[in-house]
Coordinates of C-alpha atoms and ligand atoms in Angstrom, one line a residue:
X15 CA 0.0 0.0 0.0
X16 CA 1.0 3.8 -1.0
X17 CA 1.7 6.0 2.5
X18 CA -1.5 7.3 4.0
X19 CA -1.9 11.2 2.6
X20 CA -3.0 12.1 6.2
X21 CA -6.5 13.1 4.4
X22 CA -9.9 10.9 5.2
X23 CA -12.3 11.6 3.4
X24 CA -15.9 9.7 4.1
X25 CA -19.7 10.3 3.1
X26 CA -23.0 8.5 4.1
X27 CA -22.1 5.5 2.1
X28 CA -18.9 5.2 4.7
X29 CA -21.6 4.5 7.5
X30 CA -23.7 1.8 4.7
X31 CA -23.4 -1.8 6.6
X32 CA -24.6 -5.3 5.5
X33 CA -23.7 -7.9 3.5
X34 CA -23.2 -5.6 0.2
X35 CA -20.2 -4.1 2.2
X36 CA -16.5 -5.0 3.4
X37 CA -16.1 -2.7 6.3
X38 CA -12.3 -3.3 6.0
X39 CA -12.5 -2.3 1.9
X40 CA -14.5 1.0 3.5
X41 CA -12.0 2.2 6.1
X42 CA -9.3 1.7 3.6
X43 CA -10.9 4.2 1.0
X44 CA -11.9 6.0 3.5
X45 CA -8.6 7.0 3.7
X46 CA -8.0 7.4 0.6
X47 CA -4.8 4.0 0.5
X48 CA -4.0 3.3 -3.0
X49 CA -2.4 0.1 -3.2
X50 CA 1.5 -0.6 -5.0
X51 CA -0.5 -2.9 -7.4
X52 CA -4.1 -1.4 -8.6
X53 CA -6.5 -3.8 -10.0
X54 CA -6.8 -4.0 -13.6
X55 CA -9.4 -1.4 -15.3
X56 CA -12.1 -3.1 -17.4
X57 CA -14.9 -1.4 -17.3
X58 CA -18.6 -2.9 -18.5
X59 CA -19.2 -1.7 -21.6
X60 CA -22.7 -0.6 -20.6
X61 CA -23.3 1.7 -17.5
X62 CA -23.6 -0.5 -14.4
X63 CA -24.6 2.4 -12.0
X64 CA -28.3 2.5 -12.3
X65 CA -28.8 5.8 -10.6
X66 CA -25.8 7.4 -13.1
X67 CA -27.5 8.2 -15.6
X68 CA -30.9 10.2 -13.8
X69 CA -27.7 12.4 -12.0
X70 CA -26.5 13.2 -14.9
X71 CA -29.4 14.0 -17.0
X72 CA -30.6 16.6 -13.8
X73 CA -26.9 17.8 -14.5
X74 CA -27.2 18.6 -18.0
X75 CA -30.5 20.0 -17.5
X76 CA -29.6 22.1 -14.0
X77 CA -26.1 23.5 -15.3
X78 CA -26.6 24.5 -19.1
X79 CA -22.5 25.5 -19.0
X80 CA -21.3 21.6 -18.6
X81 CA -20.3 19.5 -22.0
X82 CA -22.3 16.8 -22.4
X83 CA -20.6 14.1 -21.2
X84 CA -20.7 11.1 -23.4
X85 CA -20.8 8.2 -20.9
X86 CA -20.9 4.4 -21.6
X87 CA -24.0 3.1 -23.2
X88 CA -27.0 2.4 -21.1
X89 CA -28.6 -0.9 -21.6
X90 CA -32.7 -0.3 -22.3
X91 CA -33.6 -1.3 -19.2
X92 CA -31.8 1.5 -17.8
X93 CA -33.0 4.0 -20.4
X94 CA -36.4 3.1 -19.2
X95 CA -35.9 3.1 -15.7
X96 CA -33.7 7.0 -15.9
X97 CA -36.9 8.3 -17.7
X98 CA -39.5 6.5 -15.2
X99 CA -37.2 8.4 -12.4
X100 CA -37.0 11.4 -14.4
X101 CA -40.6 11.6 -14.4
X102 CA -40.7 11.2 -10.9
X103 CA -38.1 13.7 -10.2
X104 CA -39.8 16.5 -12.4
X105 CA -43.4 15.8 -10.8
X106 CA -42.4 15.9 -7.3
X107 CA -40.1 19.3 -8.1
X108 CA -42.0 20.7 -11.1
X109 CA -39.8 23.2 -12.7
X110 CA -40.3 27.2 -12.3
X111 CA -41.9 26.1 -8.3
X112 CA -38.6 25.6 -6.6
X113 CA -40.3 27.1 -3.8
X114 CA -37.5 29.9 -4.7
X115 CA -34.1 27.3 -4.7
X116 CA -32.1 27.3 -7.6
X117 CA -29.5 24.1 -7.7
X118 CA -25.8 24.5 -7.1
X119 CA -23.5 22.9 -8.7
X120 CA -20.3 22.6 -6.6
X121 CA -20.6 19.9 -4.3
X122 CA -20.4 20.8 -0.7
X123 CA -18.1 19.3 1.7
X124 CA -17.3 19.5 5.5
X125 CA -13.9 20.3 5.7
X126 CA -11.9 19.9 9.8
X127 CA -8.1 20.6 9.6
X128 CA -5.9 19.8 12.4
X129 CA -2.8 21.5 13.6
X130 CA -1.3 17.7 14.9
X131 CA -1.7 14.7 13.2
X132 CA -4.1 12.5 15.2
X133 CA -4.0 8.9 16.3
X134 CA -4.9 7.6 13.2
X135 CA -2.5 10.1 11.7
X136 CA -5.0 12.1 9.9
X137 CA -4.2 15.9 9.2
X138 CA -7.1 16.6 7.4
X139 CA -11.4 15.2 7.4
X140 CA -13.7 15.4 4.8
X141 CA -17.2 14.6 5.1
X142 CA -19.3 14.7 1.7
X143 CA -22.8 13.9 1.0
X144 CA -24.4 12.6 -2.4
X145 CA -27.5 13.8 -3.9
X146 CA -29.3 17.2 -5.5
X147 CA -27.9 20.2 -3.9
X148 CA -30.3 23.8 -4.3
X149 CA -30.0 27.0 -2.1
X150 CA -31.8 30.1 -2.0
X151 CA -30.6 32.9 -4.2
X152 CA -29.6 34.9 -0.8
X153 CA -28.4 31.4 0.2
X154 CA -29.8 31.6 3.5
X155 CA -31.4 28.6 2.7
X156 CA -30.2 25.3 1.5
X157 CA -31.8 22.4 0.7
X158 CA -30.1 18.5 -0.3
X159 CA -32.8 15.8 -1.9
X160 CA -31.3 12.7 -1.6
X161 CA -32.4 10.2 -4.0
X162 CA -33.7 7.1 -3.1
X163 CA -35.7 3.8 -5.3
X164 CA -38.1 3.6 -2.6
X165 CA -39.2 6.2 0.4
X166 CA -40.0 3.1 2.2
X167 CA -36.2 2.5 2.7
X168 CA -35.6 5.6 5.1
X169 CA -32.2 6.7 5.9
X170 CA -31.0 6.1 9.4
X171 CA -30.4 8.8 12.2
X172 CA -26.4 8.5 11.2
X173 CA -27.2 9.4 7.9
X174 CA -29.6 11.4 8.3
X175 CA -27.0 13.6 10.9
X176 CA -24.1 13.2 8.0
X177 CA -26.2 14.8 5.2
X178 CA -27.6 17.7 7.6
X179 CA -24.1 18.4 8.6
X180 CA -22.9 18.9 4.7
X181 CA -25.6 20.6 3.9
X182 CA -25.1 23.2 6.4
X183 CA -21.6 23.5 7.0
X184 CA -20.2 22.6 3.4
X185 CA -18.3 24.8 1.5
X186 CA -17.9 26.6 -1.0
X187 CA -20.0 29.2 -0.4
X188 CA -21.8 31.3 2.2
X189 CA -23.4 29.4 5.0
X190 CA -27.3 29.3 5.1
X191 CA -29.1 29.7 8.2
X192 CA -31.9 27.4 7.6
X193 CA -31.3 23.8 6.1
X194 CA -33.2 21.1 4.5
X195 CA -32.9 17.3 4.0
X196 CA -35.5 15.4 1.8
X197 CA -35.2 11.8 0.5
X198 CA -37.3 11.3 -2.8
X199 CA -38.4 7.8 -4.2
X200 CA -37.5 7.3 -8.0
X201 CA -40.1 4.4 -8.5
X202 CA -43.3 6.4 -6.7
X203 CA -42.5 9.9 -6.5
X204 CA -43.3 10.2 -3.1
X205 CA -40.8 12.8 -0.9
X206 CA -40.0 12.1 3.1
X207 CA -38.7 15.2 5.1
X208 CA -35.4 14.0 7.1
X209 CA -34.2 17.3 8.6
X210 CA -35.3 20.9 9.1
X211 CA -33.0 23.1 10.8
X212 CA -30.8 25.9 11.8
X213 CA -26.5 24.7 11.2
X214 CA -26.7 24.6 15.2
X215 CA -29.8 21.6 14.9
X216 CA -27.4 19.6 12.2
X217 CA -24.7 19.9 14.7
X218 CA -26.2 18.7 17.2
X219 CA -27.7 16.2 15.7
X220 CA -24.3 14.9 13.8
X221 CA -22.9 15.2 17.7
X222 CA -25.5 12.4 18.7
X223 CA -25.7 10.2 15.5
X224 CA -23.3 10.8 13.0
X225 CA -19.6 10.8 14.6
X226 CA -18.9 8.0 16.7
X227 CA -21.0 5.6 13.1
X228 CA -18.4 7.4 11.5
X229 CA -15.5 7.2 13.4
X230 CA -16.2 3.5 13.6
X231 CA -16.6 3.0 10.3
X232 CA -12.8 4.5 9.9
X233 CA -11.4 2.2 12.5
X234 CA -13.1 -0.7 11.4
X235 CA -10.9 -3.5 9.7
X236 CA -13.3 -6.2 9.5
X237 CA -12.9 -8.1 6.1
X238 CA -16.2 -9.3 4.5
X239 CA -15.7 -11.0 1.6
X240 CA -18.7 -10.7 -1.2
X241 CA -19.9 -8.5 -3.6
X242 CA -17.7 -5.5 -2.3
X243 CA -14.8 -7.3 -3.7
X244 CA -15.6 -6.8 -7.5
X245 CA -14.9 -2.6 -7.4
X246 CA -12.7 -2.8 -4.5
X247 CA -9.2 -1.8 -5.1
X248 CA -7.4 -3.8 -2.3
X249 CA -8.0 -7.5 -4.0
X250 CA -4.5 -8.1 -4.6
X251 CA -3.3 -8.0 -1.3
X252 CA -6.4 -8.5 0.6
X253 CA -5.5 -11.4 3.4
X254 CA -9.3 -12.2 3.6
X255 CA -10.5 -13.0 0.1
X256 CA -10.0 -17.0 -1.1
X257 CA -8.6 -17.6 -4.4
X258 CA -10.0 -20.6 -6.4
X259 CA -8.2 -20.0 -10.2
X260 CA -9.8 -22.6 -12.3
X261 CA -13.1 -23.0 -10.4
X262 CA -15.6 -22.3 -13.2
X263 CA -13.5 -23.5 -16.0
X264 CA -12.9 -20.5 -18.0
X265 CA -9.2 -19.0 -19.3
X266 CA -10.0 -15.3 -19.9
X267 CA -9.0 -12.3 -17.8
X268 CA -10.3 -9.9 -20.7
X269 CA -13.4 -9.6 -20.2
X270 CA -15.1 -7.0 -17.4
X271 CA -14.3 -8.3 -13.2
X272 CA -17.5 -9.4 -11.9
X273 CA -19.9 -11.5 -9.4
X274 CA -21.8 -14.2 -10.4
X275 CA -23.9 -16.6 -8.4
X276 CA -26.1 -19.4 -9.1
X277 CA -29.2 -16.9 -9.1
X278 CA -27.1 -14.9 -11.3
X279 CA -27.0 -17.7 -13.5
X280 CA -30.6 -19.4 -13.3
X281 CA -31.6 -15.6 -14.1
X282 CA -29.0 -15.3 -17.2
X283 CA -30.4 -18.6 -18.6
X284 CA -33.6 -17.6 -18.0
X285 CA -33.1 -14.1 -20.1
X286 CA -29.4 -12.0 -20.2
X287 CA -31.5 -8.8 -19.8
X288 CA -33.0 -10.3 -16.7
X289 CA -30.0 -10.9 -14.9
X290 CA -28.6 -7.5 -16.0
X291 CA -31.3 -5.3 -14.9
X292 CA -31.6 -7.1 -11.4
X293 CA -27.5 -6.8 -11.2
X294 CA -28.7 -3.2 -11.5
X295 CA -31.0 -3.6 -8.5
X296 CA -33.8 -1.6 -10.4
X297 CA -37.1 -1.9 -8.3
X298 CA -39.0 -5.0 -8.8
X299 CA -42.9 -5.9 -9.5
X300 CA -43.4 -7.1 -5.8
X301 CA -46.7 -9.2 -6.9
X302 CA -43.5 -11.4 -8.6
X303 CA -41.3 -10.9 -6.2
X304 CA -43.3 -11.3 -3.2
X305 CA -46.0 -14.3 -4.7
X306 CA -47.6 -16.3 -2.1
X307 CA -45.7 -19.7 -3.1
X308 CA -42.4 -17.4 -2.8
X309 CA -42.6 -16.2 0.1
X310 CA -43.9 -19.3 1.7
X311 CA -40.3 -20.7 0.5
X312 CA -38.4 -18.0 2.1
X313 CA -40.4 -18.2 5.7
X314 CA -39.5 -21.5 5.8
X315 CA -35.8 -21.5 4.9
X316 CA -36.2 -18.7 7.6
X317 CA -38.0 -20.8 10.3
X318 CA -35.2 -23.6 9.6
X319 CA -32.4 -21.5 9.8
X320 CA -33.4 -20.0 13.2
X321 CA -33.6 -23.0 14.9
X322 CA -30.2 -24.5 13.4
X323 CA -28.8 -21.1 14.2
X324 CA -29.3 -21.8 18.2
X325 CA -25.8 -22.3 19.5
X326 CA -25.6 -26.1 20.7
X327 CA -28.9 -26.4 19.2
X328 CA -30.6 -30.1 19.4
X329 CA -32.1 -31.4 16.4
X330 CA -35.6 -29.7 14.9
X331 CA -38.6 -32.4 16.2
X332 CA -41.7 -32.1 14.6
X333 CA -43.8 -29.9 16.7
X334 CA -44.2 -26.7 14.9
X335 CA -46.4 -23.7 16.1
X336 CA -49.2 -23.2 14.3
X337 CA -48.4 -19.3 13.7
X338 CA -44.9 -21.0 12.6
X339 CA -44.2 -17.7 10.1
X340 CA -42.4 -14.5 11.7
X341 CA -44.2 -11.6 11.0
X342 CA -41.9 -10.2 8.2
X343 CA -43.7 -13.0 6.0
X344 CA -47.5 -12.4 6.5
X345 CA -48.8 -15.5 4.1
X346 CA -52.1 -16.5 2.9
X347 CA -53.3 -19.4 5.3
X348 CA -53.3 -22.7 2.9
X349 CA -49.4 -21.3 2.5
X350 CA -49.5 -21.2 6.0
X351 CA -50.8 -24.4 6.4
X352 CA -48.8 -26.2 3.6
X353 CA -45.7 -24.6 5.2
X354 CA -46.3 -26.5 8.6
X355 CA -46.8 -29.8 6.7
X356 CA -43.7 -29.5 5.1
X357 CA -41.8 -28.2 8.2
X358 CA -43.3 -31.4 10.0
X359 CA -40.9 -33.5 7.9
X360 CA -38.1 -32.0 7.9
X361 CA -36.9 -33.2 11.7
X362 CA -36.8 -36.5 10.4
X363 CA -33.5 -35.6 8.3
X364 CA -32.6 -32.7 10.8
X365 CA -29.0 -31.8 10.2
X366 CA -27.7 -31.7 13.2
X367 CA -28.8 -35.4 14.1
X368 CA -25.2 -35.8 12.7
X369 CA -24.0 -32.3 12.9
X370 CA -20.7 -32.0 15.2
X371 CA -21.9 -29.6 18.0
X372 CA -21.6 -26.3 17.5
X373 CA -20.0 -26.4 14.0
X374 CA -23.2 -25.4 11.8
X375 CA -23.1 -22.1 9.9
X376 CA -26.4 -21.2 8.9
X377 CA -26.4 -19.6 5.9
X378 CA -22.7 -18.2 5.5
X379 CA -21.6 -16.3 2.3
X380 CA -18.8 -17.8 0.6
X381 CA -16.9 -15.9 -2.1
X382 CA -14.2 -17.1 -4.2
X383 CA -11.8 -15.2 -6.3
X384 CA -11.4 -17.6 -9.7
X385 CA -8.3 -15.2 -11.0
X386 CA -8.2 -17.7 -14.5
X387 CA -11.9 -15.6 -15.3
X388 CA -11.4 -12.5 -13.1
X389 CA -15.1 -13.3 -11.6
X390 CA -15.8 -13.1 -8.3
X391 CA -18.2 -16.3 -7.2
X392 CA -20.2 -16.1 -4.4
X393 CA -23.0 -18.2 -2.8
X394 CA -25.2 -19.1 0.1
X395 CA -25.7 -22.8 1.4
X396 CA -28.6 -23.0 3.4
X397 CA -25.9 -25.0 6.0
X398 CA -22.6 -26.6 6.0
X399 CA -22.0 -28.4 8.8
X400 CA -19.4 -31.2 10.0
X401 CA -19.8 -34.1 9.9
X402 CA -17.2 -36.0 12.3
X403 CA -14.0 -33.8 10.4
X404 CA -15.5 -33.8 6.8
X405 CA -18.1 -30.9 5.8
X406 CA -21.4 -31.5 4.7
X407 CA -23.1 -29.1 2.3
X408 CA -27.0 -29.1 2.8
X409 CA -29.3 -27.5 0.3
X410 CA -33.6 -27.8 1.2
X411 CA -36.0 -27.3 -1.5
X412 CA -39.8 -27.3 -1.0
X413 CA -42.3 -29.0 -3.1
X414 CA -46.0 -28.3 -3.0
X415 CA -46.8 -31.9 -4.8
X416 CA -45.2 -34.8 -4.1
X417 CA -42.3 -35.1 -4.8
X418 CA -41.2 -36.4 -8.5
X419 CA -37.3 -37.8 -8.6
X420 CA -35.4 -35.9 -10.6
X421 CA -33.4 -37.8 -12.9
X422 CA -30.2 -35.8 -12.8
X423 CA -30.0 -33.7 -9.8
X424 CA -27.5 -31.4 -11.2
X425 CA -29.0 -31.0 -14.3
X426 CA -30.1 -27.1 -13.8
X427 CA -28.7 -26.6 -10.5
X428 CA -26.1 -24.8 -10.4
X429 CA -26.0 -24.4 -6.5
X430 CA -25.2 -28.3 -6.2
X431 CA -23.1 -28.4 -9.2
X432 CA -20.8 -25.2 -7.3
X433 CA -21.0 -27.0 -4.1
X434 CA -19.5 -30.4 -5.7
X435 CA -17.2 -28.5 -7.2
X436 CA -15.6 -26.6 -4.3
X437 CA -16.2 -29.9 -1.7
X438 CA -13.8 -31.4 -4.6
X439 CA -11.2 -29.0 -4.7
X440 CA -11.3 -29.1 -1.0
X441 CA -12.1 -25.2 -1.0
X442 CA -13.9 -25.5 2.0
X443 CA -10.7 -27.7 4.5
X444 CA -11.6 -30.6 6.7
X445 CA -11.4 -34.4 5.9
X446 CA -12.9 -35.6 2.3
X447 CA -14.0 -39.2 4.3
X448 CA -17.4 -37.8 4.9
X449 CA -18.0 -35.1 2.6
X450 CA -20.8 -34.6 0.5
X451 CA -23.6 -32.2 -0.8
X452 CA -26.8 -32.9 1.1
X453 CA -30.2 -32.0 -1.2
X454 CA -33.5 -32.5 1.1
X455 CA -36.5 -32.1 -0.1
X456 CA -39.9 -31.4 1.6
X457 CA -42.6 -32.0 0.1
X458 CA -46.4 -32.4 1.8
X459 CA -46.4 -35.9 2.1
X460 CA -43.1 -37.1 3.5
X461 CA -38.9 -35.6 2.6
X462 CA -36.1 -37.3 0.4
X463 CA -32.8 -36.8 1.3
X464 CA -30.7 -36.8 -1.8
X465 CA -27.0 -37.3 -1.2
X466 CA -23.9 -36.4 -4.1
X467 CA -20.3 -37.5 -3.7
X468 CA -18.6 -35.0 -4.9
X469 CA -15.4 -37.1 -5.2
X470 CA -17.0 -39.4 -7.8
X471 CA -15.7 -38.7 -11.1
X472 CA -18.9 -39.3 -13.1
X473 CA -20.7 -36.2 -10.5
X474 CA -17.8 -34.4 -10.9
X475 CA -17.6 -33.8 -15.0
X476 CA -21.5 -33.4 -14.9
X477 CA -21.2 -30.6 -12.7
X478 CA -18.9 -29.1 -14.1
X479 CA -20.8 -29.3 -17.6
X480 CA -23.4 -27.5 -16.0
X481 CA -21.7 -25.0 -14.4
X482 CA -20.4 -24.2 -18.0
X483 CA -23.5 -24.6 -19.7
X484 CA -24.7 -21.8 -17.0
X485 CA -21.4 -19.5 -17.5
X486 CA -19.6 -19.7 -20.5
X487 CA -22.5 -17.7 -22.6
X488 CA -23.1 -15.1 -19.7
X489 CA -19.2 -14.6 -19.4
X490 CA -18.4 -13.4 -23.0
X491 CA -21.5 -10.9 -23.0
X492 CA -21.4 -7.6 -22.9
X493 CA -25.0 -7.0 -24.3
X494 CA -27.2 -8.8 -21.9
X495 CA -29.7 -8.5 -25.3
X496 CA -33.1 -9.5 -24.0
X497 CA -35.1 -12.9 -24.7
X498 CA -38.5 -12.8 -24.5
X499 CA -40.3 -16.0 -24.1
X500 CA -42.5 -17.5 -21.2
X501 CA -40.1 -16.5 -18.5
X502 CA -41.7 -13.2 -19.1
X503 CA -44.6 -13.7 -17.4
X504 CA -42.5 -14.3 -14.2
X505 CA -39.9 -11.9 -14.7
X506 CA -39.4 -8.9 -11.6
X507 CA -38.4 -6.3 -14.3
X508 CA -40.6 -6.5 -17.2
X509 CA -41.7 -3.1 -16.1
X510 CA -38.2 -1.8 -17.0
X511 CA -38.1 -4.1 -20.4
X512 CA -39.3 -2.8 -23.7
X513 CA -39.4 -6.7 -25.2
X514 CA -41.5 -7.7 -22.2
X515 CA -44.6 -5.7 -24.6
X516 CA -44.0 -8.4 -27.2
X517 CA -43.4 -11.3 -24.9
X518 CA -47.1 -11.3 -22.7
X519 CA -45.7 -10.4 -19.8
X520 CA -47.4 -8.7 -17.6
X521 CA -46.6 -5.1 -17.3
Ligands
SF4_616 S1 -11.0 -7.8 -1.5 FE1 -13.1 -8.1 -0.6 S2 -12.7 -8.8 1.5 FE2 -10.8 -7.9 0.8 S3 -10.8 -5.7 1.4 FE3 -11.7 -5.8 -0.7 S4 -13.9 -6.0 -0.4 FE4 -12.9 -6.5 1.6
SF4_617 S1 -39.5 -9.2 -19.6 FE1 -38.8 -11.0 -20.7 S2 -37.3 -10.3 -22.2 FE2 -37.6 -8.7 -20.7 S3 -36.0 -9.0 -19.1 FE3 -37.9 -10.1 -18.4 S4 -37.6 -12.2 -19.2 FE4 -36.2 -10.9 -20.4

């Protein structure tokens, strides 16, 4: 790593937390380290940054004096989605009734300079903020919108605290006596006061909230290895991130660094544009997202993985509450009541009947760096767990029929298919004697418990098949061209696809 400048500079997304960030990856840019080594620049050929575009659109429109900037393509989902926000924009703040603000271009930033260097060795702090900057002609007042997909995702006190600050004691320019922060929602329109207040509120309210998050967040070196890794710039000497070169297969450091998962690539088979446009994290049709059936699946991979996650927990028995569901998944009651049935079976192939105590990691994200494709694999068992010194890999899938074998189980699964794969190369440690990828499946009338060797040869070269069958296509692209077809119908963001008209799917 480069010596530290003695400048840290940090924002609201310094205090974001979560499994999207590295904490570690956070502080480091916080500081501003560039490492000996930076990490190769390949851009995507289309924008990746779904909220890119609206920014600069507001730009070109707010500050006449700029160049257009010609920035990379935008794939036609996005186009879609920057005029639907746009729209939104433009109706919440019609033009001409600013209520008197006119935007400001320079960004405003919080700016503390020490005589001493610190304990961290700092000299100099700089707190920013992201979003659309206005202020009163007399600048007394000033007001930051911070944009947002959906209001219902509020910002947190921290935040909150961190963008009042900015706003009123940013420079450049003269410091208002009155500030506003407002978060507006691209997908409704809808616009949630955070802050009103004189400089003296913001302080006070940074005081409480905003430094020690802050401060925290500088200090914190906790390495969290996942989707942060494909823009961070510490990969090459991160100590945290496991290498697997060779895992999917694929000789080509060309093309752009990215994730992929087995979603990613049940989505990609499904339709390139699908996977692209939910990589973009555009705002999905909930009635999709959110169907009955669905959530039913995800209360009960959430009732199973409470109960495993119980340090020392016994095996699950049979008895299961009637109201089994936590209340984040309200569901209709014969989902409620098919969900109990299947739950029922499930203690009868309980995990930790053979699980060595306390060694069962409920759902733990695993990333591997495969350097031979630059891509950056990550996925989710629902449990690993060990089994004497050998770890078991257990997958649970619900059925609402009975269940019909499948002939190949790895044909179209790519979770099993990565799992054999990385229990083969030994990714994960521990003995090979018992190792093996566990597939139970509930269904209302009993549970199968299917089991894969992933040392057998045979299970081996059909995994890896399908892994290629599920990555080879998706990792040349750089079009993510839709394909309209039946998986229309289902798709989360046809409302962002102009072939989704031509397709039937619903819009
Ligand atoms: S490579 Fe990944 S784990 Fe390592 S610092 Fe970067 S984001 Fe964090
Ligand atoms: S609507 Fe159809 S064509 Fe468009 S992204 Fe979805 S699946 Fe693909």
């Amino acid at each position: 790593m480069k010596p530290f400048s003695g400048l840290i500079r940090v924002s609201m997304a310094t205090l974001a937390s979560g499994n999207y960030h590295c904490p570690a990856s956070t502080a480091m840019k916080a500081r501003l380290l560039e490492p000996v080594v930076p990490p190769p620049r390949k851009p995507d050929r289309l924008e990746d940054f779904a909220l890119g575009p609206f920014m600069a659109a507001l730009d070109q429109a707010d500050f006449p004096f700029l160049e257009v900037r010609r920035g990379r393509p935008m794939h036609d989902g996005l186009r879609a989605w920057t005029e639907h926000a746009l729209t939104m924009y433009r109706r919440a703040f019609p033009a001409g009734a600013e209520s008197g603000l006119e935007p400001v271009y320079a960004p405003w930033t919080r700016t503390v300079e020490l005589r001493d260097p610190d304990h961290r060795s700092a000299r100099r702090y700089e707190i920013t903020a992201w979003g659309r900057r206005l202020a009163s002609p007399d600048n007394r007042i000033r007001e930051l919108r911070l944009p947002v997909y959906r209001i219902s995702r509020l910002k947190n006190s921290a935040e909150r605290s961190v963008a009042a600050l900015v706003a009123a004691t940013g420079s450049p320019g003269p410091l208002p006596e009155h500030v506003r922060v407002l978060q507006f929602g691209l997908l409704d329109g809808q616009v949630e006061p955070l802050f009103s207040g004189s400089p003296q509120d913001a302080q006070m309210l940074f005081d409480e909230h905003g430094r020690s998050g802050l401060e925290k967040a500088v200090d914190n070196n906790d390495y969290r290895p996942g989707s942060a890794c494909v823009t961070c710039k510490y990969t090459a000497a991160c100590p945290a991130l496991p290498r697997a070169p060779g895992l999917l297969g694929i000789t080509d450091r060309t093309q752009p660094r990215r994730t992929w998962s087995p979603s990613n690539g049940r989505a990609y088979r499904a339709c390139p544009a699908r996977d692209h446009l939910r990589r973009l994290n555009l705002p999905k049709d909930h009635r999709i997202d959110h169907s009955a059936s669905a959530d039913r699946g995800r209360a009960i991979h959430h009732f199973l993985a409470d109960r495993h996650r119980v340090p020392a927990a016994p095996s699950c028995d049979p008895a299961v509450p009637e109201q089994w569901n936590a209340v984040d998944f309200v569901l209709p009651e014969n989902e409620r009541l098919l969900g109990a049935r299947l739950l029922r079976q499930h203690a009868a192939v309980c995990p930790l009947l053979h699980a060595r105590t306390g060694s069962a990691k409920v759902e733990p994200t695993l990333t591997f760096h495969d350097e031979n494709a630059d891509v950056f694999v990550i996925t989710t068992p629902d449990l690993l767990y060990l089994d004497g010194d050998s770890w078991v890999w257990r997958e649970v899938k619900t059925r609402s029929r009975d269940c019909r074998r499948t002939v190949d189980l790895l044909e179209d699964n790519p979770q099993l298919s990565l799992a054999i794969l990385l229990l083969a190369r030994g990714e994960l440690g521990g003995s090979r004697t018992r190792s093996r990828v566990e597939l139970e499946i509930l269904h209302p009338d009993g549970v199968d418990l299917e089991i894969l060797d992933p040392f057998t040869m045979s299970v081996q070269v059909t995994a890896r098949q399908v892994l290629e069958d599920h990555l080879r296509e998706w990792h040349a692209d750089r079009d993510y061209a839709p394909r309209p077809g039946i998986e229309c119908g289902r798709c989360e963001v046809a409302r962002w696809c102009s072939a989704a008209s031509t397709s039937g799917a619903e819009t």
